[in-house]
Amino acid sequence: MEEKVLKLLEEAKMALQAAKSLRELDDLRVRYLGKKGEVTALLKGLGNLPPEERPAAGNAVNRARKEIEGLLNSRKILVQEEERSLKVLSETLDISLPGVRRERGHRHPVTQVMEEILDVFAGLGFSVRVGPEVEKDYYNFEALNFPKDHPARDMQDTFFIREDVVLRTHTSPVQVRTMESEEPPLRIVSPGKVYRHDYDVSHSPMFHQVEGFMVDEGVAFSDLKGVLEEFVHQFFGPKVPVRFRASFFPFTEPSAEVDMGCSMCLGKGCRVCKDSGWIEILGSGMIHPEVLRYVGYNSEKFSGFAFGMGMERIAMLRYGIDDIRLLYEGDMRFLEQF
Ligand code: PHE
């Protein structure tokens, strides 16, 4: 019996010395001193010994138990200390390490350009209205004087939701909606998304336009010229030349496309302006009397001008971007530059 006790004690001492964490120490306590532990088992076994051997064996087991207890306690203090200093070491703060910079978001270049444009027109007394992107054929075409067989109504260009409902192909329907519910004098700009069945380096199936129009008594083509020249000069620079070229839209008469001097080559001729020195930036004209009649205005009394321009195109010219798709790929390396 005594031999057995000594062997167990040796084994327990080695295990305790080797233990490196409080958990391991606790496992050992359970293993030797717990209710079902090995020392406890020896104590229980004393009853099986002949009575004369019991006192000596009992003493030996008790001494072994005391020794294991003592060792457990002293190891516990040491291991605790070790664990603490390891923790302190791992938590060392090196204040000379470089910091981690947080990325800050910013507005998309198209949004920036849009807000700048609205700003210029706000300065000229224009206020903002918006309309729906899913639009009735009536507002997108009919009330804008598009004949039933006009090519723009073709499936080739227009996304149809139903026979009489489309994704608006331009922001001009906001002219009709606004004039239907408000009376002149009006000076309105209307930004928003528009949709056309088109996709290449300079066309995207979704893009943004800003519509503008003014209606009052005696509004003339010279007002249109004055406002748009002022816009180009404020937005692109006071020396940029502007020219008006006769054109056609069903909802304006007369109609004009507006060109500005090419900002890439400053009028010398380059790939972007196809060597002409001019770049088209918007469509415009005097609101067609037929449109005024559709909204119930007296076209003898009131007249107005309207214009519409593509935001992406303006952003591309402003920043020298040559592929519209770059604006929609969400590539941070590209977007971060603006
Ligand atoms: N809505 C026309 C387009 O998208 C632009 C335009 C607007 C032309 C207003 C004249 C007047 O091409």
Short mmCIF file of C-alpha atoms and ligand atoms in Angstrom, two decimals:
data_model
loop_
_atom_site.label_atom_id
_atom_site.label_comp_id
_atom_site.label_asym_id
_atom_site.label_seq_id
_atom_site.Cartn_x
_atom_site.Cartn_y
_atom_site.Cartn_z
CA MET A 1 0.00 0.00 0.00
CA GLU A 2 2.72 2.48 0.96
CA GLU A 3 4.53 1.73 -2.27
CA LYS A 4 1.38 2.44 -4.25
CA VAL A 5 1.03 5.80 -2.44
CA LEU A 6 4.61 6.79 -3.17
CA LYS A 7 4.24 5.94 -6.84
CA LEU A 8 1.06 8.00 -7.12
CA LEU A 9 2.71 10.91 -5.32
CA GLU A 10 5.71 10.86 -7.71
CA GLU A 11 3.42 10.76 -10.70
CA ALA A 12 1.29 13.64 -9.34
CA LYS A 13 4.35 15.82 -8.65
CA MET A 14 5.63 15.38 -12.20
CA ALA A 15 2.25 16.17 -13.68
CA LEU A 16 1.90 19.28 -11.51
CA GLN A 17 5.36 20.56 -12.48
CA ALA A 18 4.52 20.08 -16.15
CA ALA A 19 1.17 21.86 -15.98
CA LYS A 20 1.29 25.22 -17.73
CA SER A 21 -2.15 26.68 -17.26
CA LEU A 22 -4.74 27.11 -14.54
CA ARG A 23 -7.01 24.81 -16.50
CA GLU A 24 -4.48 22.01 -16.54
CA LEU A 25 -3.93 22.48 -12.79
CA ASP A 26 -7.62 22.28 -12.12
CA ASP A 27 -7.89 19.10 -14.20
CA LEU A 28 -5.12 17.58 -12.06
CA ARG A 29 -6.87 18.60 -8.84
CA VAL A 30 -9.99 16.76 -9.99
CA ARG A 31 -7.95 13.78 -11.14
CA TYR A 32 -6.16 13.29 -7.79
CA LEU A 33 -8.23 14.96 -5.08
CA GLY A 34 -11.72 15.02 -6.58
CA LYS A 35 -14.60 12.83 -5.36
CA LYS A 36 -13.67 10.17 -7.87
CA GLY A 37 -9.99 11.08 -7.74
CA GLU A 38 -7.11 8.66 -7.30
CA VAL A 39 -6.13 9.77 -3.78
CA THR A 40 -9.73 9.62 -2.71
CA ALA A 41 -9.88 6.08 -4.13
CA LEU A 42 -6.87 5.09 -1.99
CA LEU A 43 -8.56 6.48 1.14
CA LYS A 44 -11.69 4.50 0.37
CA GLY A 45 -9.57 1.38 -0.12
CA LEU A 46 -8.15 1.57 3.43
CA GLY A 47 -11.16 -0.35 4.74
CA ASN A 48 -10.08 -3.42 2.80
CA LEU A 49 -6.73 -3.63 4.62
CA PRO A 50 -6.12 -5.76 7.65
CA PRO A 51 -6.78 -3.58 10.73
CA GLU A 52 -3.12 -3.49 11.86
CA GLU A 53 -1.96 -2.03 8.57
CA ARG A 54 -4.63 0.70 8.43
CA PRO A 55 -3.01 3.43 10.63
CA ALA A 56 0.29 3.47 8.76
CA ALA A 57 -1.36 3.32 5.35
CA GLY A 58 -3.84 6.02 6.36
CA ASN A 59 -0.99 8.27 7.44
CA ALA A 60 0.82 7.77 4.16
CA VAL A 61 -2.23 8.61 2.06
CA ASN A 62 -2.96 11.71 4.15
CA ARG A 63 0.61 12.94 3.86
CA ALA A 64 0.50 12.40 0.11
CA ARG A 65 -2.77 14.31 -0.08
CA LYS A 66 -1.34 17.23 1.90
CA GLU A 67 1.74 17.31 -0.31
CA ILE A 68 -0.31 17.33 -3.50
CA GLU A 69 -2.53 20.08 -2.10
CA GLY A 70 0.46 22.20 -1.17
CA LEU A 71 2.09 21.74 -4.54
CA LEU A 72 -1.18 22.53 -6.32
CA ASN A 73 -1.45 25.83 -4.45
CA SER A 74 2.13 26.94 -5.07
CA ARG A 75 1.96 25.95 -8.77
CA LYS A 76 -1.30 27.82 -9.05
CA ILE A 77 0.30 31.06 -7.87
CA LEU A 78 3.23 30.65 -10.26
CA VAL A 79 1.12 29.76 -13.28
CA GLN A 80 -1.21 32.65 -12.55
CA GLU A 81 1.74 35.00 -12.54
CA GLU A 82 3.07 33.56 -15.79
CA GLU A 83 -0.29 33.86 -17.52
CA ARG A 84 -0.56 37.45 -16.41
CA SER A 85 2.83 38.50 -17.71
CA LEU A 86 2.20 36.73 -21.03
CA LYS A 87 -1.02 38.66 -21.36
CA VAL A 88 0.71 41.96 -20.58
CA LEU A 89 3.40 41.20 -23.17
CA SER A 90 0.87 40.40 -25.88
CA GLU A 91 -1.01 43.61 -25.16
CA THR A 92 1.97 45.88 -25.60
CA LEU A 93 1.07 49.02 -27.53
CA ASP A 94 3.62 50.21 -30.09
CA ILE A 95 2.74 53.86 -30.57
CA SER A 96 5.31 54.22 -33.34
CA LEU A 97 3.30 51.95 -35.71
CA PRO A 98 1.60 53.82 -38.58
CA GLY A 99 -2.16 54.37 -38.16
CA VAL A 100 -4.87 52.73 -40.28
CA ARG A 101 -6.62 55.28 -42.49
CA ARG A 102 -10.36 55.01 -42.80
CA GLU A 103 -11.73 55.41 -46.32
CA ARG A 104 -14.13 58.30 -46.62
CA GLY A 105 -16.86 58.11 -49.23
CA HIS A 106 -17.79 60.94 -51.54
CA ARG A 107 -20.44 61.74 -54.11
CA HIS A 108 -20.30 60.12 -57.54
CA PRO A 109 -18.89 62.40 -60.30
CA VAL A 110 -22.27 62.40 -62.08
CA THR A 111 -23.99 63.50 -58.85
CA GLN A 112 -21.37 66.21 -58.35
CA VAL A 113 -21.88 67.54 -61.88
CA MET A 114 -25.66 67.41 -61.46
CA GLU A 115 -25.54 69.41 -58.24
CA GLU A 116 -23.22 72.00 -59.78
CA ILE A 117 -25.55 72.41 -62.77
CA LEU A 118 -28.60 72.83 -60.51
CA ASP A 119 -26.58 75.39 -58.55
CA VAL A 120 -25.90 77.49 -61.65
CA PHE A 121 -29.59 77.45 -62.59
CA ALA A 122 -30.67 78.19 -59.02
CA GLY A 123 -28.58 81.35 -59.38
CA LEU A 124 -30.61 82.22 -62.50
CA GLY A 125 -33.90 81.83 -60.60
CA PHE A 126 -34.81 78.25 -61.59
CA SER A 127 -36.36 75.88 -59.06
CA VAL A 128 -36.46 72.07 -59.08
CA ARG A 129 -39.29 69.65 -59.96
CA VAL A 130 -39.03 65.89 -60.47
CA GLY A 131 -41.18 63.32 -62.25
CA PRO A 132 -41.56 59.51 -62.38
CA GLU A 133 -39.13 57.24 -64.24
CA VAL A 134 -41.92 54.83 -65.13
CA GLU A 135 -44.00 57.12 -67.29
CA LYS A 136 -47.18 57.10 -69.34
CA ASP A 137 -46.80 57.12 -73.09
CA TYR A 138 -49.01 60.23 -72.91
CA TYR A 139 -46.40 62.29 -71.01
CA ASN A 140 -43.31 60.80 -72.64
CA PHE A 141 -44.60 61.14 -76.25
CA GLU A 142 -48.22 62.08 -76.88
CA ALA A 143 -48.45 65.46 -75.09
CA LEU A 144 -44.96 66.31 -76.41
CA ASN A 145 -46.36 66.24 -79.93
CA PHE A 146 -44.68 63.00 -81.08
CA PRO A 147 -46.65 61.62 -84.05
CA LYS A 148 -47.91 58.03 -83.57
CA ASP A 149 -45.34 56.66 -86.01
CA HIS A 150 -42.34 58.68 -84.78
CA PRO A 151 -39.17 56.52 -84.80
CA ALA A 152 -38.37 57.38 -81.14
CA ARG A 153 -41.50 55.45 -80.17
CA ASP A 154 -40.01 52.35 -81.70
CA MET A 155 -39.05 49.34 -79.55
CA GLN A 156 -35.52 49.95 -80.84
CA ASP A 157 -35.11 52.93 -78.50
CA THR A 158 -37.80 52.67 -75.86
CA PHE A 159 -38.21 50.20 -73.00
CA PHE A 160 -41.89 49.37 -72.73
CA ILE A 161 -43.53 48.34 -69.44
CA ARG A 162 -46.95 48.02 -71.07
CA GLU A 163 -48.37 49.22 -74.34
CA ASP A 164 -49.07 52.66 -72.84
CA VAL A 165 -46.36 52.75 -70.12
CA VAL A 166 -42.63 53.20 -70.74
CA LEU A 167 -39.38 53.89 -68.92
CA ARG A 168 -39.12 57.58 -69.75
CA THR A 169 -36.67 58.20 -72.59
CA HIS A 170 -36.03 61.81 -71.57
CA THR A 171 -36.89 64.29 -68.79
CA SER A 172 -39.16 66.35 -71.09
CA PRO A 173 -42.37 64.72 -69.67
CA VAL A 174 -41.71 66.78 -66.52
CA GLN A 175 -42.42 69.89 -68.65
CA VAL A 176 -45.92 68.59 -69.32
CA ARG A 177 -46.58 67.41 -65.75
CA THR A 178 -45.43 70.74 -64.28
CA MET A 179 -47.37 72.93 -66.72
CA GLU A 180 -50.48 70.78 -66.14
CA SER A 181 -50.48 71.60 -62.43
CA GLU A 182 -48.88 75.06 -62.26
CA GLU A 183 -49.44 78.39 -63.95
CA PRO A 184 -46.82 80.68 -65.55
CA PRO A 185 -44.47 82.35 -64.87
CA LEU A 186 -42.34 79.19 -64.55
CA ARG A 187 -38.60 78.72 -64.38
CA ILE A 188 -37.94 75.02 -63.70
CA VAL A 189 -35.04 72.55 -63.82
CA SER A 190 -35.63 68.81 -63.49
CA PRO A 191 -32.84 66.27 -62.96
CA GLY A 192 -33.29 62.51 -63.18
CA LYS A 193 -32.66 59.11 -64.70
CA VAL A 194 -33.76 58.25 -68.23
CA TYR A 195 -33.64 55.00 -70.22
CA ARG A 196 -32.85 54.09 -73.81
CA HIS A 197 -32.05 50.88 -75.59
CA ASP A 198 -28.43 51.75 -76.37
CA TYR A 199 -25.02 50.60 -75.18
CA ASP A 200 -21.48 51.52 -76.30
CA VAL A 201 -18.55 53.80 -75.26
CA SER A 202 -20.78 56.86 -75.25
CA HIS A 203 -24.25 55.36 -74.54
CA SER A 204 -25.65 53.63 -71.49
CA PRO A 205 -29.18 52.14 -71.22
CA MET A 206 -29.66 54.29 -68.10
CA PHE A 207 -28.28 57.79 -67.93
CA HIS A 208 -29.11 61.15 -66.37
CA GLN A 209 -30.58 64.30 -67.87
CA VAL A 210 -31.35 67.75 -66.62
CA GLU A 211 -34.37 69.37 -68.23
CA GLY A 212 -34.91 73.11 -68.03
CA PHE A 213 -37.72 75.37 -69.18
CA MET A 214 -39.12 78.81 -68.76
CA VAL A 215 -42.65 79.97 -69.59
CA ASP A 216 -44.02 83.49 -69.30
CA GLU A 217 -45.47 86.29 -71.40
CA GLY A 218 -42.99 87.37 -74.05
CA VAL A 219 -40.27 84.73 -73.56
CA ALA A 220 -38.15 84.81 -76.73
CA PHE A 221 -35.39 82.81 -78.38
CA SER A 222 -32.92 85.46 -77.16
CA ASP A 223 -33.81 84.47 -73.57
CA LEU A 224 -32.94 80.87 -74.41
CA LYS A 225 -29.60 81.98 -75.88
CA GLY A 226 -28.81 84.24 -72.93
CA VAL A 227 -29.58 81.60 -70.29
CA LEU A 228 -27.67 78.78 -72.01
CA GLU A 229 -24.62 80.93 -72.79
CA GLU A 230 -24.55 82.04 -69.18
CA PHE A 231 -24.74 78.41 -68.07
CA VAL A 232 -21.83 77.30 -70.29
CA HIS A 233 -19.70 80.22 -69.16
CA GLN A 234 -20.36 79.62 -65.48
CA PHE A 235 -19.89 75.88 -65.73
CA PHE A 236 -17.03 75.48 -68.24
CA GLY A 237 -15.39 78.93 -68.15
CA PRO A 238 -16.15 82.48 -69.33
CA LYS A 239 -14.11 82.20 -72.54
CA VAL A 240 -15.64 78.98 -73.89
CA PRO A 241 -17.40 79.71 -77.22
CA VAL A 242 -21.05 78.63 -77.69
CA ARG A 243 -22.97 78.16 -80.93
CA PHE A 244 -26.57 77.33 -81.80
CA ARG A 245 -27.29 74.98 -84.68
CA ALA A 246 -30.75 74.51 -86.21
CA SER A 247 -32.24 71.14 -85.35
CA PHE A 248 -35.55 69.34 -84.88
CA PHE A 249 -37.59 68.07 -81.91
CA PRO A 250 -41.35 67.41 -82.12
CA PHE A 251 -41.99 69.48 -78.97
CA THR A 252 -39.99 72.63 -79.87
CA GLU A 253 -40.21 75.05 -82.75
CA PRO A 254 -37.76 76.39 -83.72
CA SER A 255 -35.29 73.86 -82.31
CA ALA A 256 -31.56 74.18 -81.83
CA GLU A 257 -28.69 72.02 -80.73
CA VAL A 258 -26.04 73.80 -78.69
CA ASP A 259 -22.35 73.21 -79.22
CA MET A 260 -19.46 74.49 -77.16
CA GLY A 261 -15.80 74.80 -78.08
CA CYS A 262 -14.08 71.44 -77.54
CA SER A 263 -12.56 71.44 -74.05
CA MET A 264 -10.10 68.68 -75.01
CA CYS A 265 -8.29 70.49 -77.83
CA LEU A 266 -9.54 74.06 -77.22
CA GLY A 267 -10.99 74.20 -80.74
CA LYS A 268 -7.91 72.94 -82.59
CA GLY A 269 -9.55 69.64 -83.56
CA CYS A 270 -9.14 66.23 -81.92
CA ARG A 271 -10.60 62.72 -81.72
CA VAL A 272 -13.27 63.74 -79.19
CA CYS A 273 -14.72 66.55 -81.37
CA LYS A 274 -13.99 64.61 -84.57
CA ASP A 275 -11.67 67.42 -85.70
CA SER A 276 -14.52 69.95 -85.80
CA GLY A 277 -13.44 71.91 -82.71
CA TRP A 278 -17.06 71.80 -81.44
CA ILE A 279 -18.95 69.45 -79.13
CA GLU A 280 -22.72 69.10 -78.90
CA ILE A 281 -23.90 69.44 -75.31
CA LEU A 282 -27.67 69.84 -75.40
CA GLY A 283 -30.94 70.07 -77.30
CA SER A 284 -33.24 73.05 -76.98
CA GLY A 285 -35.90 75.21 -78.58
CA MET A 286 -39.04 77.28 -78.13
CA ILE A 287 -41.83 75.17 -76.61
CA HIS A 288 -44.15 74.10 -79.44
CA PRO A 289 -47.59 75.84 -79.33
CA GLU A 290 -49.16 72.37 -79.64
CA VAL A 291 -47.54 71.37 -76.31
CA LEU A 292 -48.84 74.54 -74.65
CA ARG A 293 -52.32 73.66 -75.91
CA TYR A 294 -52.02 70.09 -74.51
CA VAL A 295 -51.49 71.53 -71.00
CA GLY A 296 -54.27 74.08 -71.42
CA TYR A 297 -52.12 77.22 -71.67
CA ASN A 298 -53.14 80.11 -73.90
CA SER A 299 -50.42 79.89 -76.56
CA GLU A 300 -51.31 83.37 -77.83
CA LYS A 301 -50.45 84.82 -74.45
CA PHE A 302 -47.62 82.62 -73.20
CA SER A 303 -44.42 81.38 -74.77
CA GLY A 304 -41.45 79.49 -73.42
CA PHE A 305 -38.15 77.81 -74.13
CA ALA A 306 -36.89 74.38 -73.06
CA PHE A 307 -33.62 72.49 -73.09
CA GLY A 308 -32.34 69.09 -72.04
CA MET A 309 -28.83 67.79 -71.51
CA GLY A 310 -27.10 64.52 -70.59
CA MET A 311 -25.22 64.57 -67.30
CA GLU A 312 -22.79 61.79 -68.20
CA ARG A 313 -21.73 63.64 -71.32
CA ILE A 314 -21.14 66.84 -69.34
CA ALA A 315 -19.18 64.90 -66.67
CA MET A 316 -17.07 63.21 -69.36
CA LEU A 317 -16.23 66.57 -70.95
CA ARG A 318 -15.48 68.21 -67.62
CA TYR A 319 -13.13 65.41 -66.46
CA GLY A 320 -11.79 64.11 -69.79
CA ILE A 321 -13.38 60.64 -69.45
CA ASP A 322 -13.55 58.78 -72.77
CA ASP A 323 -15.74 55.75 -71.90
CA ILE A 324 -19.15 56.24 -70.27
CA ARG A 325 -19.05 52.72 -68.79
CA LEU A 326 -16.27 53.78 -66.39
CA LEU A 327 -18.93 55.81 -64.58
CA TYR A 328 -20.96 52.71 -63.71
CA GLU A 329 -18.37 50.06 -62.92
CA GLY A 330 -17.95 51.17 -59.29
CA ASP A 331 -14.15 50.81 -59.52
CA MET A 332 -12.77 52.74 -56.53
CA ARG A 333 -9.45 53.42 -58.29
CA PHE A 334 -11.42 55.34 -60.92
CA LEU A 335 -13.97 57.01 -58.64
CA GLU A 336 -11.38 58.16 -56.08
CA GLN A 337 -10.00 60.62 -58.64
CA PHE A 338 -13.01 62.94 -58.41
N1 PHE B 1 -35.65 65.75 -74.67
C1 PHE B 1 -34.65 65.96 -75.68
C2 PHE B 1 -33.74 64.75 -75.76
O1 PHE B 1 -33.73 63.97 -74.83
C3 PHE B 1 -33.82 67.18 -75.37
C4 PHE B 1 -34.62 68.45 -75.43
C5 PHE B 1 -35.22 68.95 -74.31
C6 PHE B 1 -34.76 69.16 -76.61
C7 PHE B 1 -35.95 70.12 -74.34
C8 PHE B 1 -35.45 70.31 -76.68
C9 PHE B 1 -36.05 70.80 -75.54
O2 PHE B 1 -33.01 64.57 -76.69
#
